[in-house]
């Protein structure tokens, strides 16, 4: 058993310590908002926060994060910054197929928590690890700027 603190709760996970967080979330805890894309830290679909910082859950073993706070997309609606991001996503109709969007929202929320007025370059830098096959990048940028205004 491995204890993980997820969205403010200590949860027991019956999995090998080498299991990536992504699969502990999806297979053991039935939290399927975090998506599998590449499994190799290349696409960002699996992004969660570890102590507030965005990480790739597909390559981060659960043994390495005990005692740290994991936050997932499921907690964003109850988070001031996360909610502002999600509302802006809806307003700007950002998703196309939607597959990458949980990871996009997590990276955007992490950015806005540390940078209240991100420039285009800041946004490009923070979001460069999140790939969108549907090419929603322009709407993502607009939504991040809108969320920043809401939070100001
Ligand atoms: S699934 Fe983790 S970065 Fe692609
Ligand atoms: S919305 Fe389809 S991959 Fe991003």
XYZ file of C-alpha atoms and ligand atoms in Angstrom:
160
model
C 0.000 0.000 0.000
C 1.185 3.489 -0.835
C -0.452 6.566 0.700
C -0.959 9.467 -1.659
C -2.316 12.899 -0.782
C -4.648 13.719 -3.644
C -6.833 16.816 -3.740
C -6.439 17.238 0.012
C -7.201 13.656 1.014
C -4.870 10.835 2.003
C -5.764 7.857 -0.148
C -4.415 4.314 -0.013
C -3.282 2.871 -3.298
C -2.698 -0.844 -3.656
C -0.068 -0.687 -6.394
C 3.601 -1.345 -6.966
C 5.703 1.656 -5.789
C 7.058 2.058 -9.329
C 3.549 2.660 -10.709
C 3.245 6.072 -12.371
C 0.812 8.467 -10.677
C -1.253 8.481 -13.873
C -2.137 4.796 -13.554
C -2.696 4.979 -9.793
C -5.220 7.737 -10.490
C -6.938 6.073 -13.406
C -6.782 2.369 -12.542
C -6.679 2.299 -8.750
C -8.679 5.387 -7.818
C -11.002 5.623 -10.834
C -10.070 9.273 -11.353
C -10.064 9.394 -15.123
C -9.870 13.141 -15.716
C -6.103 12.884 -16.116
C -5.360 11.527 -19.587
C -2.797 9.194 -21.116
C -1.262 10.530 -24.302
C 2.313 9.446 -24.894
C 3.511 7.918 -21.640
C 6.909 9.518 -22.173
C 6.653 13.091 -20.841
C 6.249 14.453 -24.346
C 2.645 15.629 -24.685
C 1.379 17.017 -21.355
C -1.993 15.228 -21.434
C -1.248 13.672 -18.035
C -0.304 16.925 -16.251
C -1.120 17.174 -12.541
C 0.266 19.486 -9.852
C 2.794 18.331 -7.292
C 2.945 20.857 -4.456
C 1.508 23.341 -6.954
C 3.955 22.701 -9.781
C 2.941 21.007 -13.023
C 4.434 17.554 -13.527
C 3.958 14.696 -15.982
C 2.148 12.004 -14.042
C 2.901 9.352 -16.691
C 6.591 9.242 -15.739
C 6.404 10.027 -12.006
C 6.296 6.941 -9.766
C 4.047 7.001 -6.743
C 7.010 6.068 -4.527
C 8.600 9.452 -5.266
C 5.696 11.650 -4.160
C 4.691 10.395 -0.735
C 4.161 13.284 1.653
C 3.666 15.716 -1.224
C 0.390 17.184 -2.388
C -0.975 15.950 -5.707
C -3.727 18.014 -7.312
C -5.707 16.804 -10.302
C -8.206 18.228 -12.748
C -11.021 16.946 -10.507
C -10.108 19.624 -7.925
C -10.002 22.580 -10.295
C -13.652 23.565 -10.017
C -13.142 24.152 -6.281
C -9.923 26.119 -6.734
C -10.118 29.874 -7.312
C -7.532 29.892 -10.095
C -8.660 26.578 -11.548
C -12.269 27.735 -11.679
C -11.287 30.975 -13.430
C -9.350 28.955 -15.986
C -12.207 26.532 -16.573
C -14.735 29.372 -16.905
C -12.482 31.088 -19.454
C -12.115 27.770 -21.309
C -15.889 27.543 -21.606
C -16.256 31.193 -22.595
C -13.668 30.853 -25.359
C -14.934 27.413 -26.406
C -11.349 26.189 -26.262
C -11.637 22.395 -26.664
C -12.044 20.679 -29.992
C -11.755 16.909 -29.402
C -10.946 17.714 -25.760
C -8.380 15.014 -25.203
C -5.464 17.285 -24.298
C -7.533 19.799 -22.380
C -7.268 18.477 -18.862
C -3.507 18.802 -19.117
C -3.832 22.237 -20.720
C -6.026 23.479 -17.870
C -3.583 22.148 -15.272
C -0.610 23.880 -16.897
C -2.583 27.112 -17.307
C -3.670 27.073 -13.648
C -0.092 26.490 -12.491
C 1.056 29.418 -14.635
C -1.576 31.816 -13.294
C -0.851 30.874 -9.723
C 2.686 32.201 -10.049
C 2.284 34.796 -12.794
C -0.784 37.030 -12.508
C -0.244 38.837 -15.818
C 1.503 36.464 -18.209
C 2.785 37.833 -21.502
C 2.444 35.898 -24.757
C 6.009 34.686 -24.244
C 5.235 33.592 -20.680
C 2.213 31.662 -21.921
C 4.156 30.044 -24.762
C 6.894 29.071 -22.331
C 4.542 27.624 -19.711
C 2.359 25.794 -22.223
C 5.033 24.551 -24.624
C 4.979 21.047 -23.131
C 1.265 20.637 -23.743
C 0.584 19.430 -27.260
C -2.810 19.865 -28.920
C -3.378 17.857 -32.083
C -6.428 19.981 -32.812
C -4.403 23.211 -32.756
C -6.406 25.091 -30.133
C -3.394 27.171 -29.134
C -4.854 30.569 -30.052
C -7.965 29.975 -27.973
C -5.849 28.663 -25.099
C -3.832 31.852 -25.105
C -6.943 34.040 -25.207
C -8.560 32.064 -22.395
C -5.480 32.329 -20.182
C -5.440 36.106 -20.656
C -9.136 36.288 -19.864
C -8.708 34.178 -16.728
C -5.871 36.462 -15.634
C -8.218 39.449 -15.983
C -10.894 37.695 -13.939
C -8.384 36.973 -11.193
C -6.897 40.491 -11.161
S 1.006 11.097 -21.297
Fe 2.378 12.063 -19.947
S 3.359 13.578 -21.143
Fe 2.152 12.448 -22.572
S -8.464 19.621 -28.306
Fe -7.991 17.833 -29.469
S -5.936 17.400 -28.949
Fe -6.312 19.309 -28.024
